[in-house]
CSV table of C-alpha atoms and ligand atoms in Angstrom, one decimal:
chain,number,residue,atom,x,y,z
D,1,MET,CA,10.0,-21.9,29.8
D,2,GLU,CA,8.7,-18.5,29.8
D,3,LEU,CA,8.0,-16.4,26.6
D,4,ARG,CA,10.9,-13.9,27.2
D,5,SER,CA,13.3,-16.8,27.2
D,6,LYS,CA,11.9,-18.5,24.2
D,7,ILE,CA,12.1,-15.3,22.3
D,8,LEU,CA,15.7,-14.9,23.2
D,9,ASP,CA,17.0,-18.2,22.4
D,10,ARG,CA,14.8,-18.2,19.3
D,11,SER,CA,12.8,-21.3,20.5
D,12,ALA,CA,9.7,-19.3,20.3
D,13,ARG,CA,7.2,-20.8,17.7
D,14,VAL,CA,6.1,-17.8,15.8
D,15,GLY,CA,2.8,-17.4,13.7
D,16,VAL,CA,1.9,-14.9,11.0
D,17,VAL,CA,-1.8,-14.6,10.2
D,18,GLY,CA,-2.0,-13.1,6.5
D,19,LEU,CA,0.5,-13.9,4.3
D,20,GLY,CA,0.3,-10.8,1.7
D,21,TYR,CA,2.8,-8.0,1.0
D,22,VAL,CA,3.1,-7.4,4.8
D,23,GLY,CA,2.8,-10.9,6.4
D,24,LEU,CA,5.0,-12.8,4.0
D,25,PRO,CA,8.1,-10.5,4.3
D,26,LEU,CA,7.5,-10.4,8.2
D,27,ALA,CA,7.4,-14.3,8.2
D,28,VAL,CA,10.5,-14.6,6.3
D,29,GLU,CA,12.5,-12.1,8.4
D,30,PHE,CA,11.5,-14.0,11.6
D,31,ALA,CA,12.4,-17.4,9.9
D,32,ARG,CA,15.9,-15.6,9.0
D,33,ALA,CA,16.3,-14.6,12.5
D,34,GLY,CA,16.2,-18.3,13.4
D,35,PHE,CA,12.5,-18.7,14.5
D,36,THR,CA,10.5,-21.6,13.3
D,37,VAL,CA,7.4,-19.7,11.6
D,38,THR,CA,4.2,-20.9,10.5
D,39,GLY,CA,2.4,-18.6,8.0
D,40,ILE,CA,-1.6,-19.0,8.2
D,41,ASP,CA,-3.8,-17.8,5.3
D,42,LEU,CA,-7.2,-18.9,4.1
D,43,ASP,CA,-6.0,-18.7,0.5
D,44,GLN,CA,-4.9,-22.2,-0.4
D,45,SER,CA,-3.2,-21.0,-3.4
D,46,LYS,CA,-0.9,-18.7,-1.2
D,47,VAL,CA,-0.3,-21.7,1.3
D,48,ALA,CA,0.6,-24.0,-1.6
D,49,ARG,CA,3.1,-21.5,-3.1
D,50,VAL,CA,4.8,-20.6,0.2
D,51,ASN,CA,5.1,-24.3,0.9
D,52,GLY,CA,6.5,-24.9,-2.6
D,53,GLY,CA,9.0,-22.1,-1.9
D,54,ASP,CA,7.5,-20.0,-4.8
D,55,SER,CA,7.1,-16.5,-4.0
D,56,TYR,CA,4.3,-14.2,-5.2
D,57,ILE,CA,5.5,-11.2,-3.5
D,58,GLY,CA,7.8,-8.9,-5.5
D,59,ASP,CA,9.9,-7.8,-2.6
D,60,ILE,CA,10.6,-11.7,-1.6
D,61,PRO,CA,12.5,-13.5,-4.4
D,62,SER,CA,11.8,-17.3,-4.4
D,63,THR,CA,15.5,-17.7,-4.1
D,64,VAL,CA,15.1,-16.3,-0.4
D,65,LEU,CA,11.7,-18.0,0.5
D,66,GLY,CA,12.8,-21.4,-0.9
D,67,PRO,CA,15.8,-22.3,1.4
D,68,LEU,CA,13.7,-21.2,4.3
D,69,VAL,CA,10.8,-23.6,3.5
D,70,ALA,CA,13.3,-26.4,2.6
D,71,SER,CA,15.0,-26.1,6.0
D,72,GLY,CA,11.7,-26.3,7.9
D,73,LYS,CA,12.0,-22.8,9.2
D,74,LEU,CA,9.0,-21.5,7.3
D,75,SER,CA,5.7,-23.2,6.5
D,76,ALA,CA,2.3,-22.3,5.7
D,77,THR,CA,-1.2,-23.7,6.6
D,78,SER,CA,-4.9,-22.9,6.4
D,79,GLU,CA,-5.6,-24.5,9.8
D,80,PHE,CA,-5.8,-22.0,12.6
D,81,SER,CA,-5.7,-24.7,15.1
D,82,VAL,CA,-2.0,-24.4,14.9
D,83,ILE,CA,-2.2,-21.4,17.0
D,84,ALA,CA,-2.5,-23.7,20.0
D,85,ASN,CA,1.1,-24.7,19.6
D,86,LEU,CA,2.3,-21.0,18.8
D,87,ASP,CA,4.0,-18.7,21.1
D,88,THR,CA,3.5,-15.5,19.2
D,89,VAL,CA,1.0,-14.3,16.3
D,90,ASN,CA,1.1,-11.3,14.2
D,91,ILE,CA,-1.9,-10.4,12.4
D,92,CYS,CA,-1.4,-9.0,9.0
D,93,VAL,CA,-4.8,-9.0,7.4
D,94,PRO,CA,-6.4,-6.4,5.0
D,95,THR,CA,-8.5,-3.5,6.6
D,96,PRO,CA,-10.4,-2.2,3.5
D,97,LEU,CA,-12.6,0.6,3.4
D,98,ARG,CA,-16.5,0.1,2.5
D,99,LYS,CA,-17.7,2.3,-0.3
D,100,THR,CA,-19.3,4.3,2.5
D,101,LYS,CA,-15.7,4.9,3.8
D,102,ASP,CA,-16.5,3.2,6.8
D,103,PRO,CA,-13.7,0.8,8.1
D,104,ASP,CA,-14.3,-2.9,7.3
D,105,MET,CA,-13.0,-4.8,10.3
D,106,SER,CA,-14.3,-8.2,9.2
D,107,PHE,CA,-10.7,-9.6,8.6
D,108,ILE,CA,-9.4,-8.3,12.0
D,109,VAL,CA,-12.5,-9.7,13.7
D,110,ALA,CA,-12.3,-13.0,12.1
D,111,ALA,CA,-8.5,-13.4,12.5
D,112,SER,CA,-9.0,-12.6,16.4
D,113,GLU,CA,-11.9,-14.8,16.8
D,114,GLN,CA,-9.8,-17.8,15.5
D,115,ILE,CA,-6.8,-16.5,17.8
D,116,ALA,CA,-9.3,-16.4,20.8
D,117,ASN,CA,-10.3,-20.0,20.1
D,118,HIS,CA,-6.8,-21.3,20.6
D,119,ILE,CA,-5.2,-18.8,22.8
D,120,HIS,CA,-3.1,-20.1,25.9
D,121,ALA,CA,-1.0,-18.7,28.7
D,122,GLY,CA,2.2,-17.4,27.7
D,123,MET,CA,1.1,-16.0,24.1
D,124,LEU,CA,2.0,-12.7,22.5
D,125,VAL,CA,-0.5,-11.4,20.0
D,126,ILE,CA,0.5,-8.3,17.7
D,127,LEU,CA,-1.9,-6.6,15.5
D,128,GLU,CA,-0.2,-5.1,12.3
D,129,SER,CA,-3.2,-4.1,10.1
D,130,THR,CA,-3.7,-0.6,9.6
D,131,THR,CA,-6.6,0.6,11.5
D,132,TYR,CA,-8.3,3.3,13.6
D,133,PRO,CA,-6.8,4.3,17.1
D,134,GLY,CA,-8.5,2.0,19.8
D,135,THR,CA,-9.0,-1.0,17.5
D,136,THR,CA,-6.6,-3.2,19.6
D,137,ASP,CA,-8.0,-2.3,23.0
D,138,GLU,CA,-11.8,-2.0,21.8
D,139,VAL,CA,-12.2,-4.8,19.3
D,140,VAL,CA,-9.3,-7.5,19.8
D,141,LEU,CA,-8.5,-7.3,23.4
D,142,PRO,CA,-12.2,-8.2,24.7
D,143,MET,CA,-12.3,-11.1,22.1
D,144,LEU,CA,-9.0,-12.7,23.8
D,145,THR,CA,-9.9,-11.9,27.4
D,146,GLN,CA,-13.1,-14.0,27.0
D,147,SER,CA,-10.7,-17.0,27.5
D,148,GLY,CA,-10.4,-15.9,31.0
D,149,LEU,CA,-6.7,-15.1,30.4
D,150,ARG,CA,-5.5,-11.7,31.6
D,151,VAL,CA,-3.7,-9.5,29.3
D,152,GLY,CA,-0.3,-8.3,30.6
D,153,ARG,CA,0.0,-11.2,32.9
D,154,ASP,CA,-1.1,-14.5,31.1
D,155,PHE,CA,-0.9,-13.2,27.5
D,156,PHE,CA,0.6,-10.1,25.9
D,157,LEU,CA,-1.2,-8.0,23.4
D,158,CYS,CA,0.5,-5.3,21.1
D,159,PHE,CA,0.0,-3.0,18.1
D,160,SER,CA,2.7,-2.4,15.3
D,161,PRO,CA,2.1,-0.4,12.2
D,162,GLU,CA,3.3,-2.2,9.0
D,163,ARG,CA,5.6,0.0,7.2
D,164,VAL,CA,6.0,-1.6,3.6
D,165,ASP,CA,7.2,0.4,0.5
D,166,PRO,CA,6.5,-2.1,-2.2
D,167,GLY,CA,9.1,-2.0,-4.7
D,168,ASN,CA,11.6,0.0,-2.4
D,169,ARG,CA,15.0,-1.5,-3.0
D,170,LYS,CA,16.7,0.5,0.0
D,171,TYR,CA,14.2,0.0,2.8
D,172,GLN,CA,12.8,-3.6,3.3
D,173,THR,CA,11.4,-5.1,6.5
D,174,ALA,CA,14.5,-5.9,8.4
D,175,ASN,CA,15.9,-2.2,8.1
D,176,ILE,CA,12.7,-0.2,8.4
D,177,PRO,CA,12.2,1.0,12.0
D,178,LYS,CA,9.4,-1.0,14.0
D,179,VAL,CA,7.1,1.0,16.2
D,180,VAL,CA,5.3,-1.1,18.9
D,181,GLY,CA,2.9,-0.4,21.6
D,182,GLY,CA,1.4,-2.7,24.2
D,183,VAL,CA,-1.9,-2.8,26.3
D,184,THR,CA,0.4,-2.9,29.2
D,185,PRO,CA,4.2,-2.0,29.8
D,186,GLU,CA,4.8,-5.9,29.9
D,187,CYS,CA,3.0,-6.3,26.6
D,188,THR,CA,5.0,-3.6,25.1
D,189,GLU,CA,8.4,-5.1,26.4
D,190,HIS,CA,7.4,-8.4,24.9
D,191,GLY,CA,6.5,-7.0,21.5
D,192,ARG,CA,9.9,-5.0,21.6
D,193,MET,CA,11.9,-8.2,22.5
D,194,LEU,CA,10.4,-10.3,19.6
D,195,TYR,CA,10.9,-7.5,16.7
D,196,ALA,CA,14.4,-6.8,18.1
D,197,GLN,CA,15.5,-10.5,17.2
D,198,ALA,CA,14.6,-9.7,13.6
D,199,ILE,CA,14.5,-6.0,12.9
D,200,GLU,CA,17.4,-3.6,13.2
D,201,THR,CA,15.6,-0.6,14.9
D,202,VAL,CA,12.5,-1.1,17.4
D,203,VAL,CA,10.5,2.0,18.8
D,204,PRO,CA,8.6,1.3,21.7
D,205,VAL,CA,5.7,3.5,22.5
D,206,SER,CA,3.5,3.9,25.6
D,207,SER,CA,0.2,2.3,24.3
D,208,THR,CA,-1.5,0.6,21.5
D,209,GLN,CA,-3.5,3.8,20.4
D,210,VAL,CA,-0.2,5.8,19.9
D,211,ALA,CA,1.1,2.9,17.7
D,212,GLU,CA,-2.1,2.9,15.8
D,213,MET,CA,-2.1,6.8,15.5
D,214,VAL,CA,1.6,6.8,14.1
D,215,LYS,CA,0.7,4.9,11.1
D,216,LEU,CA,-2.3,7.1,10.3
D,217,LEU,CA,-0.2,10.3,10.9
D,218,GLU,CA,2.4,8.8,8.5
D,219,ASN,CA,-0.1,8.1,5.7
D,220,THR,CA,-2.2,11.1,6.2
D,221,PHE,CA,0.7,13.3,5.8
D,222,ARG,CA,1.4,11.6,2.5
D,223,MET,CA,-2.1,11.9,1.2
D,224,ILE,CA,-2.5,15.4,2.2
D,225,ASN,CA,1.0,16.6,0.7
D,226,ILE,CA,-0.2,14.9,-2.7
D,227,GLY,CA,-3.4,16.5,-2.5
D,228,LEU,CA,-1.6,19.9,-2.0
D,229,VAL,CA,0.6,19.4,-5.0
D,230,ASN,CA,-2.1,18.1,-7.1
D,231,GLU,CA,-4.0,21.3,-6.4
D,232,ILE,CA,-0.7,23.1,-7.2
D,233,ALA,CA,-0.6,21.4,-10.4
D,234,MET,CA,-4.1,22.4,-11.4
D,235,MET,CA,-3.4,26.0,-10.2
D,236,CYS,CA,-0.3,26.3,-12.4
D,237,ASP,CA,-2.2,24.9,-15.2
D,238,GLY,CA,-4.7,27.5,-15.0
D,239,ILE,CA,-2.2,30.3,-14.9
D,240,GLY,CA,0.3,28.6,-17.5
D,241,VAL,CA,3.1,27.9,-15.3
D,242,ASN,CA,5.2,24.5,-15.6
D,243,VAL,CA,4.6,22.9,-12.2
D,244,TRP,CA,7.4,20.4,-12.8
D,245,GLU,CA,10.0,23.2,-13.0
D,246,VAL,CA,8.4,24.7,-9.9
D,247,ILE,CA,8.8,21.6,-7.9
D,248,ASP,CA,12.3,20.9,-9.0
D,249,ALA,CA,13.5,24.4,-8.1
D,250,ALA,CA,11.4,24.3,-4.6
D,251,ALA,CA,13.3,20.9,-4.0
D,252,THR,CA,16.6,22.6,-3.9
D,253,LYS,CA,15.7,24.0,-0.4
D,254,PRO,CA,17.8,22.2,1.8
D,255,PHE,CA,15.5,22.4,5.0
D,256,GLY,CA,11.7,22.8,5.6
D,257,TYR,CA,10.5,21.4,2.3
D,258,MET,CA,9.9,17.8,0.9
D,259,PRO,CA,9.1,17.5,-2.7
D,260,PHE,CA,5.8,15.5,-3.8
D,261,PHE,CA,4.8,15.2,-7.2
D,262,PRO,CA,1.5,15.5,-9.0
D,263,GLY,CA,-0.1,12.6,-10.7
D,264,PRO,CA,-3.1,11.1,-12.4
D,265,GLY,CA,-4.6,10.3,-9.0
D,266,LEU,CA,-3.9,8.4,-5.7
D,267,GLY,CA,-3.6,4.6,-5.9
D,268,GLY,CA,-2.6,1.9,-3.6
D,269,HIS,CA,-4.1,0.0,-0.8
D,270,CYS,CA,-2.7,2.5,2.1
D,271,ILE,CA,-2.5,6.2,0.9
D,272,PRO,CA,-6.0,6.6,-0.4
D,273,ILE,CA,-7.6,4.5,2.4
D,274,ASP,CA,-5.8,4.8,5.7
D,275,PRO,CA,-6.6,8.5,6.5
D,276,PHE,CA,-10.3,7.8,6.2
D,277,TYR,CA,-9.9,5.3,9.2
D,278,LEU,CA,-8.8,8.4,11.2
D,279,SER,CA,-11.6,10.7,10.0
D,280,TRP,CA,-14.2,7.9,10.7
D,281,LYS,CA,-12.8,7.6,14.2
D,282,THR,CA,-12.6,11.4,15.0
D,283,LYS,CA,-16.1,11.9,13.4
D,284,GLN,CA,-17.3,9.7,16.4
D,285,ALA,CA,-15.7,12.3,18.7
D,286,GLY,CA,-17.5,14.9,16.8
D,287,ILE,CA,-14.2,16.2,15.2
D,288,GLU,CA,-14.3,17.0,11.6
D,289,ALA,CA,-11.0,16.0,9.8
D,290,ARG,CA,-11.3,18.6,7.1
D,291,PHE,CA,-7.7,18.1,5.7
D,292,ILE,CA,-8.2,14.6,5.0
D,293,GLU,CA,-11.6,15.2,3.4
D,294,LEU,CA,-10.4,17.9,1.1
D,295,ALA,CA,-7.3,16.1,0.1
D,296,GLY,CA,-9.3,13.1,-0.7
D,297,TYR,CA,-11.6,15.2,-2.7
D,298,ILE,CA,-8.8,16.7,-4.7
D,299,ASN,CA,-7.0,13.5,-5.1
D,300,SER,CA,-10.2,12.0,-6.5
D,301,GLN,CA,-10.6,14.9,-9.0
D,302,MET,CA,-7.1,14.2,-10.8
D,303,PRO,CA,-8.5,11.5,-13.1
D,304,HIS,CA,-11.3,14.2,-14.4
D,305,PHE,CA,-8.5,16.6,-14.6
D,306,VAL,CA,-6.3,14.3,-16.7
D,307,VAL,CA,-9.3,13.0,-18.8
D,308,ASP,CA,-10.1,16.8,-19.8
D,309,LYS,CA,-6.4,17.3,-20.8
D,310,ILE,CA,-6.8,14.3,-23.0
D,311,GLN,CA,-10.1,15.4,-24.6
D,312,ASN,CA,-8.6,19.1,-25.1
D,313,ALA,CA,-5.4,17.5,-26.8
D,314,LEU,CA,-7.4,15.3,-29.1
D,315,ASN,CA,-9.8,18.2,-29.8
D,316,ASP,CA,-6.7,20.6,-30.8
D,317,ALA,CA,-5.7,17.5,-33.1
D,318,GLY,CA,-9.3,17.7,-34.6
D,319,LYS,CA,-10.3,14.5,-32.9
D,320,PRO,CA,-13.1,13.7,-30.7
D,321,VAL,CA,-12.4,11.4,-27.9
D,322,LYS,CA,-15.3,9.4,-29.4
D,323,GLY,CA,-13.8,6.7,-31.8
D,324,SER,CA,-10.2,7.8,-31.1
D,325,ARG,CA,-7.7,5.3,-30.3
D,326,ILE,CA,-6.2,6.0,-26.7
D,327,HIS,CA,-3.2,3.9,-25.6
D,328,ILE,CA,-2.4,3.9,-21.9
D,329,LEU,CA,1.1,3.4,-20.9
D,330,GLY,CA,1.6,1.9,-17.2
D,331,VAL,CA,-1.5,0.9,-15.4
D,332,ALA,CA,0.0,0.0,-12.0
D,333,TYR,CA,-0.8,2.3,-9.0
D,334,LYS,CA,2.9,3.4,-9.0
D,335,ARG,CA,6.2,2.8,-10.8
D,336,ASP,CA,7.9,-0.7,-11.1
D,337,ILE,CA,5.2,-2.7,-9.3
D,338,ASP,CA,2.4,-4.9,-10.6
D,339,ASP,CA,-0.4,-3.8,-8.2
D,340,VAL,CA,-3.3,-2.0,-9.7
D,341,ARG,CA,-5.6,-1.7,-6.8
D,342,GLU,CA,-7.1,1.7,-6.5
D,343,SER,CA,-5.0,2.6,-9.5
D,344,PRO,CA,-6.0,6.1,-11.1
D,345,ALA,CA,-5.5,4.2,-14.5
D,346,LEU,CA,-8.8,2.5,-13.9
D,347,ASP,CA,-10.6,5.7,-13.2
D,348,ILE,CA,-9.0,7.3,-16.3
D,349,MET,CA,-9.9,4.4,-18.7
D,350,LEU,CA,-13.6,4.3,-17.4
D,351,LEU,CA,-14.1,7.9,-18.0
D,352,LEU,CA,-12.5,7.8,-21.5
D,353,ARG,CA,-14.6,4.6,-22.2
D,354,LYS,CA,-17.8,6.5,-21.3
D,355,ARG,CA,-16.9,9.3,-23.8
D,356,GLY,CA,-16.4,6.7,-26.4
D,357,GLY,CA,-12.6,6.4,-26.6
D,358,LEU,CA,-11.2,3.0,-27.8
D,359,LEU,CA,-8.9,1.8,-25.2
D,360,SER,CA,-5.8,-0.4,-25.2
D,361,PHE,CA,-2.8,-0.4,-22.6
D,362,THR,CA,0.9,-1.5,-22.0
D,363,ASP,CA,2.4,-2.4,-18.9
D,364,SER,CA,5.4,-4.8,-18.6
D,365,HIS,CA,4.2,-5.5,-15.0
D,366,VAL,CA,0.7,-6.1,-15.6
D,367,GLN,CA,-0.6,-8.7,-18.0
D,368,ASP,CA,-4.4,-8.5,-17.6
D,369,LEU,CA,-6.8,-5.7,-16.4
D,370,LYS,CA,-10.3,-6.2,-15.5
D,371,LEU,CA,-12.1,-3.2,-16.6
D,372,ASP,CA,-15.9,-2.7,-16.0
D,373,GLY,CA,-16.4,-6.6,-16.5
D,374,GLU,CA,-14.0,-6.9,-19.4
D,375,THR,CA,-10.4,-8.1,-19.3
D,376,LEU,CA,-8.0,-6.1,-21.3
D,377,ARG,CA,-4.6,-7.6,-22.1
D,378,SER,CA,-1.4,-5.5,-22.0
D,379,ALA,CA,-0.4,-5.0,-25.6
D,380,ALA,CA,3.2,-4.9,-27.1
D,381,LEU,CA,4.3,-1.3,-26.9
D,382,GLU,CA,4.9,-1.4,-30.8
D,383,ASP,CA,1.4,-2.1,-31.5
D,384,GLY,CA,-0.1,0.1,-28.9
D,385,LEU,CA,2.0,3.1,-30.4
D,386,ARG,CA,1.3,2.4,-34.0
D,387,ASP,CA,-2.4,2.6,-33.8
D,388,ALA,CA,-2.9,5.2,-31.1
D,389,ASP,CA,-4.3,8.8,-31.6
D,390,CYS,CA,-3.2,9.5,-28.2
D,391,VAL,CA,-0.8,8.0,-25.7
D,392,VAL,CA,-1.4,8.6,-22.1
D,393,ILE,CA,1.6,8.0,-19.5
D,394,VAL,CA,-0.4,7.0,-16.4
D,395,THR,CA,2.5,5.2,-14.6
D,396,ASP,CA,6.0,5.5,-15.5
D,397,HIS,CA,7.9,2.3,-15.2
D,398,SER,CA,11.9,2.7,-15.1
D,399,SER,CA,12.0,-0.2,-17.9
D,400,VAL,CA,10.5,1.9,-20.7
D,401,ASP,CA,12.2,3.7,-23.2
D,402,TYR,CA,10.4,7.0,-23.4
D,403,ARG,CA,12.6,8.7,-26.0
D,404,GLY,CA,11.5,5.8,-28.3
D,405,VAL,CA,7.8,6.3,-27.2
D,406,LEU,CA,8.1,10.1,-28.1
D,407,ASP,CA,9.6,9.2,-31.5
D,408,ARG,CA,6.7,7.0,-32.5
D,409,ALA,CA,3.7,8.5,-30.8
D,410,ARG,CA,1.3,11.0,-32.5
D,411,LEU,CA,0.4,12.7,-29.3
D,412,ILE,CA,1.4,12.1,-25.7
D,413,VAL,CA,-0.3,13.1,-22.5
D,414,ASP,CA,2.4,12.7,-19.8
D,415,THR,CA,1.0,12.9,-16.3
D,416,ARG,CA,4.1,11.6,-14.6
D,417,ASN,CA,6.6,14.0,-16.2
D,418,ALA,CA,8.4,10.8,-17.8
D,419,LEU,CA,9.4,12.9,-20.7
D,420,LYS,CA,11.2,15.2,-18.4
D,421,GLY,CA,13.6,17.4,-20.5
D,422,MET,CA,12.2,16.2,-23.9
D,423,VAL,CA,10.8,19.0,-25.9
D,424,SER,CA,7.9,18.3,-28.6
D,425,ASP,CA,4.7,20.0,-29.4
D,426,LYS,CA,3.4,16.3,-29.4
D,427,ILE,CA,3.7,16.5,-25.5
D,428,VAL,CA,1.0,17.5,-23.2
D,429,ARG,CA,2.1,17.8,-19.4
D,430,LEU,CA,-0.1,18.2,-16.3
V,1,SAJ,N1,2.1,9.6,-5.4
V,1,SAJ,C1,1.8,10.8,-6.0
V,1,SAJ,N2,2.8,11.8,-5.8
V,1,SAJ,C2,3.7,11.6,-5.0
V,1,SAJ,C3,3.9,10.3,-4.2
V,1,SAJ,C4,2.9,9.2,-4.7
V,1,SAJ,O1,0.8,10.9,-6.8
V,1,SAJ,O2,4.6,12.4,-4.7
V,1,SAJ,C5,0.9,8.5,-5.6
V,1,SAJ,C6,1.6,7.3,-6.1
V,1,SAJ,O3,1.7,7.4,-7.5
V,1,SAJ,C7,0.6,6.2,-5.7
V,1,SAJ,C8,0.0,6.8,-4.3
V,1,SAJ,O4,0.4,8.1,-4.3
V,1,SAJ,O5,-0.4,6.0,-6.5
V,1,SAJ,C9,0.8,6.1,-3.2
V,1,SAJ,O6,2.3,6.2,-3.2
V,1,SAJ,P1,3.2,5.8,-2.2
V,1,SAJ,O7,4.6,5.9,-2.6
V,1,SAJ,O8,2.8,6.1,-0.9
V,1,SAJ,O9,3.1,4.3,-2.3
V,1,SAJ,P2,2.7,2.9,-1.5
V,1,SAJ,O10,1.1,3.2,-1.1
V,1,SAJ,O11,2.9,1.7,-2.0
V,1,SAJ,O12,3.6,3.0,-0.1
V,1,SAJ,C10,3.2,3.7,0.9
V,1,SAJ,C11,4.4,3.8,1.6
V,1,SAJ,N3,5.2,4.7,0.6
V,1,SAJ,C12,6.4,5.5,1.0
V,1,SAJ,O13,6.5,5.8,2.1
V,1,SAJ,C13,7.2,6.1,0.0
V,1,SAJ,C14,4.2,4.4,2.8
V,1,SAJ,O14,3.3,5.5,2.8
V,1,SAJ,C15,3.6,3.2,3.8
V,1,SAJ,O15,4.5,2.8,4.4
V,1,SAJ,C16,2.9,2.2,2.9
V,1,SAJ,O16,2.3,2.8,1.8
V,1,SAJ,C17,2.0,1.4,3.7
V,1,SAJ,O17,2.0,0.2,3.7
V,1,SAJ,O18,1.2,2.1,4.4
């Protein structure tokens, strides 16, 4: 039976390579839609936890994962040979940046090699990992056509950007519109058809490059606007204007404006990283991505700006940073999640440690934090507040009682406006 029919009657055997914050939710949605799904991941602990119905992704409760595994709709393995029996494969592997801000394509290449080893006629392969425009056609396609199979006839190849906002209760995989672009129109149609079985809105585009570029525009848009508002915060600080009041008032404009908020820096595995895939690619074409470079620089300066504020606040209290007990409140890269990747809290803590600060932290979502080879454990809030010369709110979780924090702390540097509306000379704001 041809692939179209298998997709439409959900008998197509679906594979997802990479069971992280993108791959596992996607695998779950395909399984919920009625497909039999095989997750493939090199990490044996992830494989075991999926097969045990035990979710490690905040947005996927085990109460959702468990029944899908128990019914046989979803299983996981580390064996890529299963691909020989699959009809579709989505690649959801990491695309980190090297320290030199060059793309690290090793995960995409490794996954593509494995798929190339087991590819067969009638397969649909979709790359979801965020990458530079051209990756699907220039890196993945040649590896798959080595099999002698022809794209658009014997197999189908697409790119579809992942759009996951970890912790977002309103938008999850099934109701986030899915952009998909194929190497040929037949590829696009196959990709559209597959997603249409599990996701409410599918947006086909004319090529893989367009689909790859859509994602980079989305995330570059965020990174640059966050950089802009961080620079506005530093300007307001310099001229003595309350940037938070300015932003709240500007946000009353019902058109032509979208609020972004200053913070201690840019965290996460997407926003600080994805735009540099674009600037790397355009540099190859001799085009300087000046907005991206400038926003990247401004965002990277925020931890230094925050540490200077902390130093000045302690100084005003007659205390040097050196020897002061500084308690960090919230170390995840954004509110209400447990992910510390690229979190500005790490930069701030390292800078403070270099100046002799004595550090502790509390984050109800993060138990342990590796800092410069040492592992710090999240302290009870009471303990952290009691001994601290200065409390720094780096990430504001909705579970924290900030009024209570204000009552017990001696001095607070609030980088997220978590103490909005509270008045006290103990509070230092961005
Ligand atoms: N941040 C600010 N000011 C803001 C917004 C964010 O400082 O006004 C900071 C956050 O604290 C965080 C970083 O920027 O450190 C990234 O924030 P984020 O809200 O973009 O969080 P991510 O990276 O988990 O999620 C993003 C998605 N977020 C939203 O659309 C709200 C989206 O950009 C992508 O779909 C997703 O990453 C992805 O997977 O690419």
